[in-house]
C-alpha atoms as a printed R data frame, in Angstrom:
   type eleno elety resid chain resno       x       y      z
1  ATOM     1    CA   MET     A     1  11.708 235.077 41.242
2  ATOM     2    CA   ARG     A     2  11.301 233.584 37.903
3  ATOM     3    CA   LYS     A     3  10.634 235.986 34.514
4  ATOM     4    CA   TYR     A     4   8.327 234.022 32.051
5  ATOM     5    CA   LYS     A     5   9.491 234.689 28.617
6  ATOM     6    CA   PHE     A     6   7.733 233.308 25.871
7  ATOM     7    CA   ARG     A     7   8.035 233.428 22.111
8  ATOM     8    CA   GLY     A     8   5.576 232.964 19.394
9  ATOM     9    CA   ALA     A     9   5.883 233.292 15.044
10 ATOM    10    CA   LYS     A    10   4.039 236.530 13.975
11 ATOM    11    CA   VAL     A    11   0.938 235.541 12.140
12 ATOM    12    CA   ALA     A    12   2.125 236.722  8.622
13 ATOM    13    CA   GLY     A    13   5.477 237.044  8.894
14 ATOM    14    CA   ASP     A    14   8.724 234.148  9.211
15 ATOM    15    CA   TYR     A    15  10.169 235.603 12.363
16 ATOM    16    CA   TRP     A    16  10.100 235.414 16.185
17 ATOM    17    CA   TRP     A    17   8.621 237.783 18.802
18 ATOM    18    CA   TYR     A    18   9.864 237.636 22.251
19 ATOM    19    CA   GLY     A    19   8.211 238.875 25.493
20 ATOM    20    CA   SER     A    20   5.159 238.307 27.461
21 ATOM    21    CA   LEU     A    21   1.723 236.249 26.386
22 ATOM    22    CA   ALA     A    22  -1.382 237.826 26.407
23 ATOM    23    CA   TYR     A    23  -3.739 234.764 25.294
24 ATOM    24    CA   PHE     A    24  -7.549 235.147 25.130
25 ATOM    25    CA   PRO     A    25  -9.430 231.341 25.097
26 ATOM    26    CA   ASP     A    26 -11.872 232.372 22.668
27 ATOM    27    CA   SER     A    27  -9.486 233.560 19.621
28 ATOM    28    CA   GLN     A    28  -7.767 231.543 17.105
29 ATOM    29    CA   THR     A    29  -4.444 234.066 17.919
30 ATOM    30    CA   ALA     A    30  -2.108 234.976 21.110
31 ATOM    31    CA   HIS     A    31  -0.551 237.958 21.383
32 ATOM    32    CA   ILE     A    32   2.844 238.372 22.466
33 ATOM    33    CA   ILE     A    33   4.013 241.842 24.570
34 ATOM    34    CA   PRO     A    34   7.769 242.955 23.431
35 ATOM    35    CA   CYS     A    35  10.273 242.624 25.896
36 ATOM    36    CA   GLY     A    36  10.857 246.366 27.333
37 ATOM    37    CA   THR     A    37   7.504 248.103 25.797
38 ATOM    38    CA   CYS     A    38   5.859 248.368 29.262
39 ATOM    39    CA   LYS     A    39   7.409 251.772 31.403
40 ATOM    40    CA   GLY     A    40   6.335 251.111 35.061
41 ATOM    41    CA   ASP     A    41   3.190 251.704 35.729
42 ATOM    42    CA   GLN     A    42   2.486 253.360 32.506
43 ATOM    43    CA   VAL     A    43   0.435 251.211 29.807
44 ATOM    44    CA   ILE     A    44   2.085 251.873 26.545
45 ATOM    45    CA   CYS     A    45   2.430 248.196 25.214
46 ATOM    46    CA   ASP     A    46   2.523 247.109 21.942
47 ATOM    47    CA   PHE     A    47   0.969 243.347 20.812
48 ATOM    48    CA   VAL     A    48   1.957 241.740 18.752
49 ATOM    49    CA   GLU     A    49  -0.420 239.017 16.772
50 ATOM    50    CA   VAL     A    50   1.219 235.269 16.699
51 ATOM    51    CA   ASP     A    51  -0.153 231.883 15.733
52 ATOM    52    CA   ARG     A    52  -0.918 230.361 18.792
53 ATOM    53    CA   ASP     A    53   0.420 227.069 17.578
54 ATOM    54    CA   THR     A    54   4.199 228.617 17.529
55 ATOM    55    CA   VAL     A    55   3.787 229.952 21.243
56 ATOM    56    CA   GLY     A    56   6.652 228.305 23.583
57 ATOM    57    CA   LEU     A    57   7.672 229.327 27.108
58 ATOM    58    CA   PHE     A    58  11.373 229.558 28.009
59 ATOM    59    CA   THR     A    59  12.771 226.678 29.655
60 ATOM    60    CA   GLY     A    60  15.272 228.528 31.688
61 ATOM    61    CA   LEU     A    61  18.268 226.117 30.062
62 ATOM    62    CA   THR     A    62  20.251 226.882 26.895
63 ATOM    63    CA   ASP     A    63  22.093 224.758 24.314
64 ATOM    64    CA   LYS     A    64  25.520 224.731 24.097
65 ATOM    65    CA   HIS     A    65  25.966 227.750 21.667
66 ATOM    66    CA   GLY     A    66  24.131 229.628 24.674
67 ATOM    67    CA   LYS     A    67  20.639 229.989 22.995
68 ATOM    68    CA   ASP     A    68  17.734 230.074 24.989
69 ATOM    69    CA   ILE     A    69  15.493 226.925 24.567
70 ATOM    70    CA   TYR     A    70  11.476 227.110 24.307
């Protein structure tokens, strides 16, 4: 099964956050749940607010330097 990975730029910041996407259609923002913050059945997740125009889905491919392509 393919794992879906997203990235988005924080609303008040210059860097990318990576993880799962939580998108609310009635909002101007989206939220990234950073990788590794959920512990099994326990819901211990941090939501990071990101600009929804910067959200990208990992394509499953990498560039010639081995970096993920979104």
